[in-house]
Tab-separated table of C-alpha atoms in Angstrom:
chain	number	residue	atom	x	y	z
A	1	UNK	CA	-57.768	58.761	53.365
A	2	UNK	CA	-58.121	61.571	55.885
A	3	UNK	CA	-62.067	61.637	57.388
A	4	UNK	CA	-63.370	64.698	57.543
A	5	UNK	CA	-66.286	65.467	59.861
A	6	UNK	CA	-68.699	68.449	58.609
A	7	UNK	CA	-71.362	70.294	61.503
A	8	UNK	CA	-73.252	73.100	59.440
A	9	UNK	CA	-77.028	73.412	58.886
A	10	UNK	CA	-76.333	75.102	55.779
A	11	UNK	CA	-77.668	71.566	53.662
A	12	UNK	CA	-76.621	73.481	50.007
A	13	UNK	CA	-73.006	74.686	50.932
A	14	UNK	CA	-72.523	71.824	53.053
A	15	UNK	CA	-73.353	69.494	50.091
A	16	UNK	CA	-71.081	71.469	47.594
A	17	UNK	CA	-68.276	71.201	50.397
A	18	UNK	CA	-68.733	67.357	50.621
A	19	UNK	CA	-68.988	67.039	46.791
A	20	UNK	CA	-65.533	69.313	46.536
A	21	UNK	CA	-63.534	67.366	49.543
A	22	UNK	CA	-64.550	63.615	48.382
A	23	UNK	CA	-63.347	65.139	44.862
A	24	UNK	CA	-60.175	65.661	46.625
A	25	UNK	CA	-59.584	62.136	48.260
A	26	UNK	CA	-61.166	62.987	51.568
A	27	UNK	CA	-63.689	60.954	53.437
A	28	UNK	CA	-66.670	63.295	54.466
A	29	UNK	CA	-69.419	62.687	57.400
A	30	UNK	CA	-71.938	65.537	57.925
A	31	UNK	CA	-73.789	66.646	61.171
A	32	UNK	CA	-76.606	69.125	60.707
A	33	UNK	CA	-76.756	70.102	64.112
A	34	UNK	CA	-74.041	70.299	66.848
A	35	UNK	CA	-76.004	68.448	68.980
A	36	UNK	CA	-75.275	65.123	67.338
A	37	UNK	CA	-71.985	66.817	65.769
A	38	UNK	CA	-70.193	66.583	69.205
A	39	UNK	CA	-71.676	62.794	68.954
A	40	UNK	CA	-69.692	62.331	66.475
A	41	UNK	CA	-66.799	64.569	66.959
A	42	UNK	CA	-65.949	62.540	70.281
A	43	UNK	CA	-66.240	59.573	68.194
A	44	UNK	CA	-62.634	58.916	67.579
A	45	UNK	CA	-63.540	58.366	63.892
A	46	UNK	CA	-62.177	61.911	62.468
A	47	UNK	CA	-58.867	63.684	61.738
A	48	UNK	CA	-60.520	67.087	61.419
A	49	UNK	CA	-63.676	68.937	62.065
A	50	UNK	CA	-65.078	71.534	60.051
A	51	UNK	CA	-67.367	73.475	62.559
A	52	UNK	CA	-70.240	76.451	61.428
A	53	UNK	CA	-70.238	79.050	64.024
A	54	UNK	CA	-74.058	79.870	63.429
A	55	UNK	CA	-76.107	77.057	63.786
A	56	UNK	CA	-79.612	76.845	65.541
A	57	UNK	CA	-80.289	75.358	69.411
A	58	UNK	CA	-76.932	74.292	69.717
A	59	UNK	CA	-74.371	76.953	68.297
A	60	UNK	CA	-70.734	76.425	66.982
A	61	UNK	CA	-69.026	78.145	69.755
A	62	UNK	CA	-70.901	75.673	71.948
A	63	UNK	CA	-70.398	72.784	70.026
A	64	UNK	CA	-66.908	73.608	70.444
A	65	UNK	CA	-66.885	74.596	74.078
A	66	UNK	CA	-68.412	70.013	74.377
A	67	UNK	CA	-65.703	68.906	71.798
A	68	UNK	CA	-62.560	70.158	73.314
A	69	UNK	CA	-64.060	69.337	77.257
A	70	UNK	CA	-62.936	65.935	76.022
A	71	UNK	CA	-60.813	66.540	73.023
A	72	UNK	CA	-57.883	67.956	71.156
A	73	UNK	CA	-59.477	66.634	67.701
A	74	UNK	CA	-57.923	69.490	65.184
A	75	UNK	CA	-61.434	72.147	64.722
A	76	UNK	CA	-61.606	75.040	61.598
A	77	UNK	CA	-64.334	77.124	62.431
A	78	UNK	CA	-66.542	78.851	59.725
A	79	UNK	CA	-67.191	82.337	60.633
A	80	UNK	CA	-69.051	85.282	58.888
A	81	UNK	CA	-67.137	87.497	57.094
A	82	UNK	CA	-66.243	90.416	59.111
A	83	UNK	CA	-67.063	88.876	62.386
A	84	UNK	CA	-64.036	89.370	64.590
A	85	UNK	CA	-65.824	88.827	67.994
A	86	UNK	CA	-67.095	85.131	66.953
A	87	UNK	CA	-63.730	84.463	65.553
A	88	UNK	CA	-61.572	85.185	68.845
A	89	UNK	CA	-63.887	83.519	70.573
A	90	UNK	CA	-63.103	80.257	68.660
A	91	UNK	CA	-60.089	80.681	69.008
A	92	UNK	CA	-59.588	81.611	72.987
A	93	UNK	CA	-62.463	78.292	72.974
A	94	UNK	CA	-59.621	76.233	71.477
A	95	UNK	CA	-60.275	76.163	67.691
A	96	UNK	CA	-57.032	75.700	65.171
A	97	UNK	CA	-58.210	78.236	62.566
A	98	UNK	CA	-60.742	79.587	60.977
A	99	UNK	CA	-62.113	80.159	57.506
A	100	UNK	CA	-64.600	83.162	56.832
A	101	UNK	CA	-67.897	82.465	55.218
A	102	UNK	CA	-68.709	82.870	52.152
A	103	UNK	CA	-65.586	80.493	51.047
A	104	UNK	CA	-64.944	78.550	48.086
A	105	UNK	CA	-64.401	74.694	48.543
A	106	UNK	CA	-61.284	74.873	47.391
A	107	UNK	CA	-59.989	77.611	50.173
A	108	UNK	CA	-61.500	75.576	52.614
A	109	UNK	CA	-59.610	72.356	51.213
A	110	UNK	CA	-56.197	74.169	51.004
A	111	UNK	CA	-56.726	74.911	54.586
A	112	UNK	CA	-58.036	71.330	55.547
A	113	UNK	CA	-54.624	70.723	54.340
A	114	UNK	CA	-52.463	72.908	56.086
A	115	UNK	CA	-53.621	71.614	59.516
A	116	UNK	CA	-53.637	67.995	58.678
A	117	UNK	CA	-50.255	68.109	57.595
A	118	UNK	CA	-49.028	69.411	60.072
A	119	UNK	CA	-51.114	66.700	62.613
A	120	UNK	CA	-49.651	63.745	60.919
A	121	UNK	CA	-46.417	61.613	62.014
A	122	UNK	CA	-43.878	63.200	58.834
A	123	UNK	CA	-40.327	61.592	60.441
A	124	UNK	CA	-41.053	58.204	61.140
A	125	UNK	CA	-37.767	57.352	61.530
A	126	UNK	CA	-36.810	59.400	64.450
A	127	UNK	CA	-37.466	57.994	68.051
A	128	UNK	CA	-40.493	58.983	69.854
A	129	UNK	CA	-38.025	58.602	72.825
A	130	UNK	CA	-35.949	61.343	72.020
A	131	UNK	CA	-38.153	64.235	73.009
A	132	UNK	CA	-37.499	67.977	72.256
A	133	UNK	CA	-36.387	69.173	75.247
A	134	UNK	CA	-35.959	73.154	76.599
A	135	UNK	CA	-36.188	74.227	80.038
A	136	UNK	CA	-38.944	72.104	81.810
A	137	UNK	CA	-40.616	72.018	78.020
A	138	UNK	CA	-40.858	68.703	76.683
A	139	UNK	CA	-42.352	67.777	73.292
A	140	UNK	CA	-42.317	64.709	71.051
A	141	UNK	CA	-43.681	65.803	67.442
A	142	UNK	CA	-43.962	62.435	66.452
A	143	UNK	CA	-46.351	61.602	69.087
A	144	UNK	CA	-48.482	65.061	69.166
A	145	UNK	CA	-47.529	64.962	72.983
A	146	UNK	CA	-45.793	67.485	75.357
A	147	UNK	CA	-45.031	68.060	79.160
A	148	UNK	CA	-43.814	71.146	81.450
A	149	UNK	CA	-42.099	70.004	83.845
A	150	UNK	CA	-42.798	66.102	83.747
A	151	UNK	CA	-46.610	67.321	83.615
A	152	UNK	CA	-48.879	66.351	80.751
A	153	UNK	CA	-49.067	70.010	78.505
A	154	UNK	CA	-52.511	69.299	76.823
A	155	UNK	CA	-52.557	71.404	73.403
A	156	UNK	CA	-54.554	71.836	70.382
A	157	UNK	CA	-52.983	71.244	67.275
A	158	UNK	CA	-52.393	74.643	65.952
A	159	UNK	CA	-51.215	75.307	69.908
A	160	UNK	CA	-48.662	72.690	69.613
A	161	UNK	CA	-47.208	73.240	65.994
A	162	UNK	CA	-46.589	77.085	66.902
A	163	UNK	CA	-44.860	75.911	70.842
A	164	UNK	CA	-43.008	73.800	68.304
A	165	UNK	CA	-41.539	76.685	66.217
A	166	UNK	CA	-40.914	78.443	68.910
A	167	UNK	CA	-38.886	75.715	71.104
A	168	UNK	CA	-36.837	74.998	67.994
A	169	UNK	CA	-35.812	78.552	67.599
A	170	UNK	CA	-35.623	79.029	71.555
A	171	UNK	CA	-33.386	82.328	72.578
A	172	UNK	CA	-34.194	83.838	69.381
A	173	UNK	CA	-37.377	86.041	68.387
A	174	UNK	CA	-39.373	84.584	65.823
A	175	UNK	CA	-41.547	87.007	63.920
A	176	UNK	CA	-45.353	86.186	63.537
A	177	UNK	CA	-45.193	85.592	59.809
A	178	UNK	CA	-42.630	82.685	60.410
A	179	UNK	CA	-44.875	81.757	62.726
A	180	UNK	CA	-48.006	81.638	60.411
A	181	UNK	CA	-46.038	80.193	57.547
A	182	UNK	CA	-44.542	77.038	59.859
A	183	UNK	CA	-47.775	76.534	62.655
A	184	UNK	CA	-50.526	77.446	61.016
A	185	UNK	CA	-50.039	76.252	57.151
A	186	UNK	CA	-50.629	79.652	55.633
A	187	UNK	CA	-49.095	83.331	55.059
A	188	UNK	CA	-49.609	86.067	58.029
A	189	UNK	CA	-52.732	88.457	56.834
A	190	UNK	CA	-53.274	91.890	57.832
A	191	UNK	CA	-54.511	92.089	61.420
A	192	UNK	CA	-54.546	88.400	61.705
A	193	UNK	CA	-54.706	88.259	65.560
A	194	UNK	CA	-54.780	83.932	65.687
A	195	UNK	CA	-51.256	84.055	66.734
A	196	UNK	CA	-51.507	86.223	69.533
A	197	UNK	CA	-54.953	84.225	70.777
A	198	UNK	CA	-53.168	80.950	70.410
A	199	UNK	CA	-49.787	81.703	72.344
A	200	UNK	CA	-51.933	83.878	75.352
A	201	UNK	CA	-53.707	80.106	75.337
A	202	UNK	CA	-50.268	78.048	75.809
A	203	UNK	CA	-49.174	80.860	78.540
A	204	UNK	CA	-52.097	80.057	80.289
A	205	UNK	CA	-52.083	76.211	80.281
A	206	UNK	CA	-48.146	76.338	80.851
A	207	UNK	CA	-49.336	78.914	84.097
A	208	UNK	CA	-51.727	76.361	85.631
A	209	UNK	CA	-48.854	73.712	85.293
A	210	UNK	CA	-46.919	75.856	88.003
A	211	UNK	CA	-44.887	78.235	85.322
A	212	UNK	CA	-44.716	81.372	87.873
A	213	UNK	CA	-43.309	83.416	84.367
A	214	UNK	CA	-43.813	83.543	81.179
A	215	UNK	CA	-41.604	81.383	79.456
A	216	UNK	CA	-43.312	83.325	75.604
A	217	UNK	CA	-41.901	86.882	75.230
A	218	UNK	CA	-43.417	89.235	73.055
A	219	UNK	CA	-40.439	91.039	71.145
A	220	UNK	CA	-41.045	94.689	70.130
A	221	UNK	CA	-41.695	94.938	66.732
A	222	UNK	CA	-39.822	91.305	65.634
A	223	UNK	CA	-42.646	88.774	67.314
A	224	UNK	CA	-42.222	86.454	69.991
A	225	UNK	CA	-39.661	84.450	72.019
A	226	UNK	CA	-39.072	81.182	73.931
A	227	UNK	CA	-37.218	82.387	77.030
A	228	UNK	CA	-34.400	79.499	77.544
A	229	UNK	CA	-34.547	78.745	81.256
C-alpha cells in the first residue's frame, strides 16, 4: 500500500481527496499547514506528496523549496487553474507535476499513479550492478540512482524518468510527446511547458557536476536529444 502524504488547508476537498485515495488502496496522512507538512514530508514515511500551492504562513512553493533542501521524495503540486507563473515555479523548485485546481479525485489519483509507477523497482530481476551507461552518464533504474562522471547526479523523480528516456534513445531526437507519454505518465497537452522546465533543471545539475556542454539538445521542431559523447 503506497502512503500518500496530503499538505492543503482546504479541510473539505482535502477530506473528499482522502475519502477517494483510501477508496483506491492508498494510505493517506494529511498536513493542514506546510509548516508541519515538511515535518512530515522529511519523515521517510511517504512515497508521494500531494502539495497545495496556496496555503497560509507557510506557502506551497515554500514548503517545497524545505522538502527538496533535503529530499527527492516524488511532489504533485496543486495549482489554480490558469496560473502558469505558480506552476513553473514548482517546477524550476523541483516538483514532478502538477495538477490544476479545481480537480476531481479521480484525475488526481490517475496522476498519483503515473508517478508512482514509474518510482517503483518494475525489473527485479536485472542487476543493480549493471548500470545504464552513456558518455560520463550513469544510471541504475532499479535503484532510482545516477552519476556524471563517477559524481552522484541528484534528480527528482520526474527528472530522472525523462534523463532515462532520453539515455535509452541516446543519438536520436525524441519528441516531447514520447517524452510525456514514457517520463511523466500522461499524454503531451497544448503548451505543456513541464518538459522543457524539467530538462533546463538536469542541464543545470549535470553543469555544476563539471559538464562544460550540454549533453540535452533541443531538435528543431522533433524535441530533444542526448548528445553521445
Amino acid at each position: 500500500m503506497s502512503k500518500v502524504l496530503l499538505i492543503d488547508d482546504d479541510i473539505e476537498l482535502v477530506d473528499m481527496l482522502k475519502e477517494y485515495l483510501e477508496q483506491e488502496k492508498f494510505e493517506v496522512h494529511v498536513a493542514y499547514d506546510g509548516e508541519s507538512g515538511v515535518i512530515e514530508a522529511l519523515s521517510g514515511q511517504y512515497a508521494i506528496v500531494v502539495l497545495d500551492v496556496m496555503m497560509p504562513r507557510l506557502n506551497g512553493l515554500e514548503t517545497l523549496r524545505r522538502i527538496r533542501a533535503k529530499s527527492n521524495l516524488p511532489v504533485l503540486m496543486l495549482t489554480a487553474k490558469g496560473d502558469d507563473t505558480d506552476r513553473i515555479i514548482g517546477l524550476e523548485l523541483g516538483a514532478d507535476d502538477y495538477v490544476p485546481k479545481p480537480c476531481t479525485p479521480r484525475e488526481l489519483t490517475a496522476r498519483v499513479r503515473a508517478i508512482l509507477r514509474r518510482t517503483v523497482i518494475d525489473n527485479p530481476g536485472h542487476s543493480p550492478y549493471s548500470p545504464l551507461a552513456v558518455g560520463a552518464l550513469s544510471m541504475w533504474p532499479e535503484q532510482r540512482r545516477a552519476t556524471w562522471s563517477g559524481r552522484p547526479l541528484e534528480l527528482t523523480s520526474s527528472e530522472f524518468n525523462l534523463l532515462e528516456v532520453l539515455a535509452r534513445n541516446a543519438g536520436k531526437p525524441v519528441s516531447k510527446q514520447h517524452l510525456s507519454e514514457q517520463g511523466l505518465g500522461r499524454p503531451l497537452a497544448r503548451f505543456d511547458r513541464n518538459i522543457d522546465v524539467h530538462l533546463s533543471s538536469i542541464r543545470q545539475k549535470i553543469a555544476t557536476l563539471g559538464s562544460d556542454k550540454s549533453c540535452i539538445q533541443t531538435v528543431y521542431r522533433l524535441g530533444y536529444q542526448f548528445i553521445k559523447e
